[in-house]
Amino acid sequence: MQACMDDPTLVRKNTLSWTPHCRLLLILQVFAQLSLEEPRRALRRQSDAPSHLRAAVCCITSECHHREHVSPMAVPRDSDETSYLLPPSRKDWEGQAIPDFVYGPKDLVWEGIQWPGSAPSLLEDPVPPSRFDRALRSAWRQRMGLGLFRYRLGELQTRTLPGAVGFVAQLNVERGVKRRRPQDIHSVKQAFDPAQFNFNRIRPGEVLFRLLGAPDPPGAAQQEDVLVLINVSPLEWGHVLLVPEPARGLPQRLLPGALRAGVEAVLLSSHPGFRVGFNSLGGLASVNHLHLHGFYLGHRLPVEGAPSEPLDPGGHLHLLQAPPAPGFLFYTSGPGPDLEALVGRVCRVTDYLTDHEIAHNLFVTRGAPPGKASRSSALTGVRVILWARKSSFGVKEGEAFNVALCELAGHLPVKTSQDFSTLTEAAALALIQDCLLPPAQAEEVQAALVALIAQDEQ
């Protein structure tokens, strides 16, 4: 077969007589030459491959156009990825041990991550993917090829809404109609109910790996286990759930170990658009079992560099003032005590909000330091943004989008083609504004949180 690959004439003559296995290997060679992670991006760049291989791929893909097949990119590219893939036979999934993704402080990427130039979006990785990216992407891609999701996620139509905010709107019709119906939630403090759907009931193949931070320093207490699962109704490519110790049956209330894992997941990725978020009960969490969301979005979002002002003398709590919505900003640019202090502060604030029945959403992204607006492409640290909001139980039908962690950050997954084509910045801001706390209550919450942070500084 190698002779065929090296000889343009043999490729054109013999392609259609090859076995499926040989065709798969040829396509892999083309993609490997392009050094791309995602098949849909590689297909855009077939023209970069040698002409005889390009011709062979055209023959194969045209013949297989109407057939259902597993993406060739489900095959791992290196040994780092192999252990995170499911065995070929479904009967072996049930008894397979969950693989561990073990990481330490040296795996956290604090410097050198940025958007390319002044481009607002990113179709390809600016730097080689990290070990975490390779593990997540290969395992996620394989599960998509195996049909473990509620729908097959294609390339989503995306547009930036005209205006000053820079909303990124995406059309995701299937998520709107095929996602699991939200649970019956009536309180931000609602207890876990084992009779309701929870993440102990998922199929074995939905678990990608266990995220396991090595003790630092050695001999310190082991961090809690966090399972990384596919979100079977994905918002975007690589959409996963981070679920801390699901067997404990923890309700959807943010805990330090869960937030630490979320922040570290952002730092484990070398992609500037890998984000993590949390929806409280009443903040459109659809499952009352502790989990965070993680996903790739190859677009800048307005919250990354939006201006802020300090609310406390120590500069630990800031107010993010710019649209899409005012929120509380926490920031860290270094590991160790600084990161632990941020995790502690954020969770004390979310505890206060939960105890007072105030719904909230949280978003973790690489971004600029607090202060003046930053348009730099460099992402020098991690921003954790928290929004207190009106409680909303259930899904509002008929709206262009539902307001949760993505929407407050400026990412708008839209449900219908008509709304996608007609949505304006003003309409998006109006929908978001309708979910925020009334001004008087927002001022009360702000004063309470400033007092809470001040206690920590004493």
XYZ file of C-alpha atoms in Angstrom:
458
model
C 0.000 0.000 0.000
C 2.924 2.376 0.696
C 3.960 2.031 -2.940
C 0.495 3.144 -3.964
C 0.695 6.163 -1.675
C 4.031 7.220 -3.145
C 2.950 6.731 -6.786
C 0.301 9.150 -8.136
C -0.640 6.797 -10.998
C -1.191 3.796 -8.740
C -3.235 5.912 -6.358
C -5.659 6.987 -9.066
C -5.923 3.480 -10.540
C -6.265 1.478 -7.336
C -8.027 3.691 -4.816
C -11.516 2.339 -5.350
C -10.348 -1.266 -5.111
C -8.671 -0.780 -1.751
C -10.126 -2.284 1.391
C -11.724 0.141 3.851
C -8.714 -0.345 6.122
C -6.300 0.814 3.408
C -8.476 3.809 2.610
C -8.532 4.748 6.269
C -4.754 4.651 6.453
C -4.449 6.877 3.410
C -6.756 9.509 4.835
C -4.800 9.369 8.085
C -1.611 10.047 6.173
C -3.121 13.132 4.559
C -4.377 14.471 7.879
C -1.057 13.680 9.558
C 0.770 15.721 6.913
C -1.484 18.648 7.693
C -0.831 18.274 11.458
C -4.405 19.185 12.325
C -6.507 18.028 15.253
C -10.028 18.231 13.849
C -11.186 16.502 10.663
C -13.557 19.271 9.626
C -10.645 21.725 9.652
C -8.395 19.287 7.825
C -10.975 18.867 5.074
C -10.793 22.617 4.457
C -7.063 22.232 3.932
C -6.945 19.190 1.636
C -5.369 21.434 -0.960
C -2.193 21.475 1.151
C -1.687 17.736 0.600
C 0.192 16.250 -2.379
C -2.035 16.192 -5.459
C -2.118 12.383 -5.818
C -3.168 11.919 -2.181
C -5.740 14.679 -2.583
C -7.193 12.865 -5.574
C -7.417 9.624 -3.642
C -9.199 11.295 -0.752
C -11.669 12.856 -3.168
C -12.429 9.420 -4.635
C -12.882 7.849 -1.235
C -14.965 10.626 0.275
C -17.233 10.880 -2.770
C -17.846 7.125 -2.738
C -18.550 7.130 1.016
C -20.589 10.351 1.038
C -23.853 8.613 1.823
C -22.436 5.996 4.197
C -22.242 6.244 7.981
C -18.652 5.745 9.100
C -16.383 6.516 12.031
C -14.117 9.491 11.500
C -10.569 8.381 10.712
C -9.412 10.884 13.289
C -10.838 8.602 15.985
C -7.538 6.730 15.670
C -4.964 8.065 18.180
C -1.935 9.947 16.897
C 0.421 9.071 19.711
C 0.763 7.002 22.830
C -0.477 9.834 25.069
C -3.936 9.398 23.575
C -4.192 5.629 23.350
C -5.219 4.840 26.906
C -8.204 7.198 26.775
C -9.939 5.417 23.904
C -12.608 2.753 24.286
C -11.854 -0.818 23.202
C -13.335 -1.787 19.822
C -16.006 -4.082 21.266
C -18.882 -2.493 23.192
C -19.138 -5.546 25.423
C -15.729 -4.636 26.871
C -16.756 -1.103 27.912
C -18.617 -2.144 31.057
C -15.634 -3.673 32.797
C -12.970 -1.251 31.591
C -11.285 0.728 34.342
C -11.521 4.513 34.058
C -8.109 5.800 32.923
C -6.402 8.460 35.034
C -5.116 11.719 33.605
C -2.508 12.573 36.216
C -1.005 16.051 36.147
C 1.212 18.214 38.285
C 2.136 21.907 38.576
C 4.494 21.686 35.581
C 1.559 20.750 33.339
C -0.267 24.028 34.069
C 0.421 26.509 31.260
C 0.557 30.006 32.761
C 2.473 31.885 30.065
C 2.645 32.200 26.308
C -1.048 31.684 25.493
C -2.574 34.285 23.207
C -4.879 34.831 20.296
C -3.050 35.158 16.970
C -2.510 38.836 16.192
C -5.700 40.861 16.090
C -7.870 37.988 14.833
C -11.126 37.667 16.805
C -11.361 33.945 16.110
C -9.157 30.911 15.818
C -9.650 28.137 13.264
C -6.427 26.356 14.139
C -4.315 25.982 17.271
C -1.730 28.785 17.608
C 0.594 26.400 19.449
C 0.775 22.607 19.601
C -2.040 21.117 21.686
C -1.124 20.164 25.223
C -1.196 16.619 26.603
C -4.596 17.453 28.140
C -5.934 18.725 24.792
C -4.767 15.606 22.973
C -6.303 13.280 25.551
C -9.641 15.109 25.667
C -9.949 15.639 21.914
C -9.051 12.126 20.849
C -11.374 10.505 23.386
C -14.218 12.969 22.688
C -13.842 12.529 18.934
C -13.968 8.748 19.255
C -17.198 8.912 21.284
C -18.757 11.162 18.644
C -17.816 8.642 15.969
C -19.321 5.832 18.051
C -22.670 7.616 18.292
C -22.689 8.195 22.071
C -24.078 11.717 21.719
C -27.715 12.688 21.198
C -26.770 14.221 17.852
C -23.756 14.453 15.582
C -22.232 17.896 15.993
C -21.201 19.412 12.695
C -19.520 22.749 12.160
C -21.813 25.343 13.686
C -22.792 28.463 11.801
C -21.190 31.335 13.687
C -21.380 35.099 13.392
C -20.306 38.072 15.485
C -23.245 40.381 16.084
C -22.631 43.941 14.844
C -22.120 46.356 17.709
C -19.759 47.329 20.488
C -20.131 44.211 22.647
C -18.861 41.551 20.245
C -21.420 38.800 20.935
C -20.521 35.474 19.285
C -23.752 33.807 18.103
C -23.878 30.151 17.034
C -26.768 28.215 15.525
C -27.293 24.933 17.406
C -30.778 23.722 16.485
C -30.338 20.129 17.607
C -29.334 21.030 21.151
C -32.535 23.029 21.433
C -34.741 20.075 20.503
C -32.760 16.986 21.549
C -31.195 17.834 24.909
C -32.482 16.164 28.066
C -35.377 18.035 29.642
C -34.257 19.967 32.759
C -35.143 18.506 36.128
C -37.852 19.942 38.335
C -35.874 22.476 40.354
C -37.549 24.801 42.863
C -34.717 26.025 45.119
C -31.101 27.125 44.796
C -30.417 24.993 47.902
C -32.294 21.893 46.724
C -30.905 18.598 48.010
C -29.592 15.862 45.732
C -32.305 13.367 44.775
C -30.995 9.915 43.748
C -34.357 9.138 42.113
C -33.729 11.877 39.526
C -31.263 11.532 36.655
C -27.694 11.893 37.859
C -24.224 11.116 36.571
C -24.088 7.725 38.266
C -26.574 6.556 35.611
C -24.580 7.355 32.492
C -23.338 4.741 30.034
C -19.762 3.516 30.633
C -18.530 4.887 27.318
C -19.441 8.465 28.279
C -16.528 8.735 30.753
C -13.331 9.977 29.089
C -10.936 9.884 32.030
C -10.403 10.797 35.652
C -8.703 14.164 36.199
C -6.222 13.607 39.003
C -3.933 16.335 40.313
C -0.743 14.955 41.825
C -0.179 16.120 45.431
C 1.977 19.241 45.631
C 4.205 19.070 47.499
C 4.581 15.276 47.512
C 3.006 13.844 50.622
C 0.271 16.496 50.763
C -3.386 15.448 50.822
C -4.585 13.905 47.558
C -7.011 16.072 45.606
C -10.468 14.648 45.035
C -11.189 12.681 41.878
C -12.965 14.534 39.071
C -14.464 12.534 36.218
C -14.447 14.094 32.749
C -17.566 13.037 30.821
C -18.900 13.903 27.414
C -21.875 16.246 27.400
C -24.240 14.201 25.254
C -25.944 17.432 24.086
C -22.850 19.463 23.195
C -22.799 23.228 22.829
C -19.548 23.137 20.908
C -16.712 20.842 19.928
C -15.076 19.156 22.908
C -17.935 19.971 25.322
C -17.382 17.965 28.511
C -18.626 17.853 32.092
C -16.321 17.866 35.124
C -18.001 15.798 37.849
C -16.288 15.508 41.258
C -16.722 12.090 42.899
C -20.195 11.376 41.484
C -20.856 8.486 43.900
C -21.059 11.009 46.769
C -24.289 12.433 45.319
C -23.325 16.087 45.780
C -25.963 18.688 44.890
C -25.237 21.470 42.379
C -23.434 23.709 44.845
C -19.924 24.866 43.995
C -17.168 23.390 46.171
C -13.477 24.359 46.322
C -12.243 21.060 44.871
C -14.570 21.371 41.893
C -13.604 24.986 41.190
C -9.899 24.194 41.547
C -10.267 21.404 38.992
C -12.087 23.773 36.643
C -9.426 26.485 36.862
C -6.654 23.929 36.440
C -8.418 22.414 33.409
C -8.272 25.830 31.727
C -4.565 25.994 32.572
C -3.927 22.444 31.349
C -5.110 23.448 27.872
C -2.846 25.367 25.528
C -5.876 26.559 23.550
C -6.889 30.153 24.437
C -10.543 29.284 23.832
C -10.952 26.410 26.293
C -13.355 27.677 28.961
C -15.023 26.239 32.048
C -18.262 27.323 33.699
C -20.831 26.589 36.383
C -24.600 27.152 36.538
C -26.261 27.094 39.955
C -29.722 25.736 40.550
C -32.038 28.505 39.429
C -29.223 29.643 37.119
C -30.276 27.097 34.466
C -28.426 24.070 35.799
C -30.479 21.229 34.341
C -29.148 18.424 36.594
C -28.901 18.678 40.386
C -25.628 16.755 40.671
C -22.410 18.736 41.080
C -20.802 19.420 37.697
C -18.989 22.081 35.702
C -18.930 22.545 31.931
C -15.792 22.707 29.788
C -15.641 23.380 26.036
C -13.583 24.840 23.210
C -14.719 28.008 21.441
C -12.323 29.435 18.879
C -13.449 33.023 19.398
C -12.556 35.832 21.733
C -15.266 36.832 24.173
C -15.904 40.316 25.567
C -15.283 39.315 29.195
C -11.625 38.431 28.552
C -10.448 42.037 28.570
C -13.462 44.022 29.791
C -12.652 46.875 32.208
C -13.224 46.586 35.930
C -12.831 48.549 39.141
C -11.705 47.250 42.561
C -14.335 46.853 45.263
C -12.018 46.120 48.193
C -8.727 47.670 49.351
C -6.821 44.444 48.744
C -7.887 44.284 45.103
C -9.257 40.755 45.449
C -12.787 41.551 44.258
C -13.527 43.663 41.199
C -16.690 44.818 39.491
C -16.869 44.031 35.790
C -18.896 46.918 34.420
C -19.082 46.473 30.673
C -21.788 44.550 28.788
C -22.977 41.831 28.372
C -23.711 42.097 32.117
C -22.101 43.515 35.276
C -20.383 40.799 37.275
C -17.841 40.141 40.006
C -14.300 39.492 38.803
C -11.598 37.420 40.521
C -8.167 37.072 38.921
C -4.984 35.074 39.361
C -1.759 35.012 37.398
C 0.226 32.489 39.387
C 0.068 29.027 40.955
C 0.250 27.942 44.562
C -1.137 30.150 47.346
C -2.517 32.750 44.925
C -4.643 30.152 43.162
C -5.773 28.565 46.426
C -6.744 31.974 47.805
C -8.834 32.712 44.711
C -10.634 29.367 44.982
C -11.411 30.027 48.644
C -12.748 33.534 48.019
C -14.955 32.515 45.128
C -16.490 29.608 47.031
C -17.187 31.751 50.089
C -19.066 34.129 47.803
C -21.032 31.350 46.092
C -21.845 29.875 49.512
C -23.310 33.226 50.528
C -25.379 33.425 47.345
C -26.642 29.860 47.721
C -27.513 30.304 51.391
C -29.518 33.417 50.464
C -31.330 31.701 47.567
C -29.610 33.852 44.938
C -29.004 32.056 41.655
C -25.649 32.570 39.958
C -23.461 31.679 36.993
C -19.683 31.435 36.857
C -17.242 31.538 33.950
C -13.520 30.685 33.945
C -11.406 31.946 31.052
C -7.900 33.092 30.313
C -7.837 36.878 30.229
C -6.266 40.203 31.097
C -5.592 41.564 34.599
C -8.294 43.685 36.245
C -8.330 47.388 35.460
C -8.667 49.236 32.198
C -10.031 47.559 29.092
C -7.419 45.390 27.378
C -7.396 44.637 23.666
C -4.112 42.759 23.821
C -4.013 39.290 22.289
C -1.946 38.077 25.273
C -3.830 36.215 28.006
C -1.731 36.756 31.103
C -3.826 35.012 33.751
C -7.175 33.477 34.608
C -10.379 35.443 35.102
C -13.174 33.939 37.194
C -16.367 35.933 36.629
C -19.442 35.514 38.795
C -22.909 36.853 38.071
C -25.719 37.007 40.657
C -29.059 36.832 38.850
C -32.782 36.254 39.097
C -33.749 32.637 39.670
C -35.163 30.906 36.618
C -36.582 27.421 37.035
C -37.266 25.468 33.843
C -36.551 26.512 30.252
C -38.218 29.520 28.673
C -39.703 28.397 25.371
C -39.811 30.825 22.488
C -36.701 32.835 23.377
C -33.786 33.015 20.964
C -31.506 31.689 23.725
C -31.577 30.879 27.429
C -29.356 32.998 29.669
C -26.736 31.003 31.569
C -22.935 30.956 31.858
C -22.181 31.142 28.117
C -24.610 33.912 27.321
C -23.478 36.153 30.192
C -19.922 35.792 28.872
C -20.971 36.792 25.343
C -21.399 33.380 23.675
C -24.954 32.927 22.379
C -26.035 29.405 21.320
C -29.199 30.188 19.322
C -32.019 27.661 18.880
C -33.577 28.499 15.488
C -32.369 29.623 12.054
C -34.743 32.584 12.045
C -33.499 33.891 15.384
C -29.909 33.310 14.320
C -30.302 35.398 11.177
C -32.283 38.236 12.801
C -30.759 38.502 16.297
C -29.327 41.930 17.081
C -27.052 43.160 19.837
C -29.886 45.219 21.333
C -32.205 42.204 21.446
C -29.509 40.037 23.044
C -28.786 42.656 25.694
C -32.498 42.968 26.469
C -32.826 39.200 27.035
C -29.789 39.201 29.327
C -30.910 42.310 31.219
C -34.237 40.645 31.969
C -32.395 37.903 33.912
C -30.321 40.200 36.134
C -31.145 41.253 39.677
C -33.088 44.500 40.134
C -30.692 47.417 40.812
C -31.574 47.745 44.508
C -31.010 44.044 45.182
C -27.816 44.069 43.111
C -26.449 46.880 45.306
C -27.332 44.943 48.461
C -25.567 41.831 47.182
C -22.501 43.849 46.195
C -22.258 45.424 49.664
C -22.607 42.022 51.329
C -19.879 40.475 49.181
C -17.492 43.372 49.786
C -18.016 42.910 53.539
C -17.440 39.158 53.162
C -14.125 39.676 51.353
C -13.083 42.296 53.916
C -13.446 39.666 56.665
C -10.926 37.487 54.839
C -8.401 40.322 54.786
C -8.536 40.962 58.534
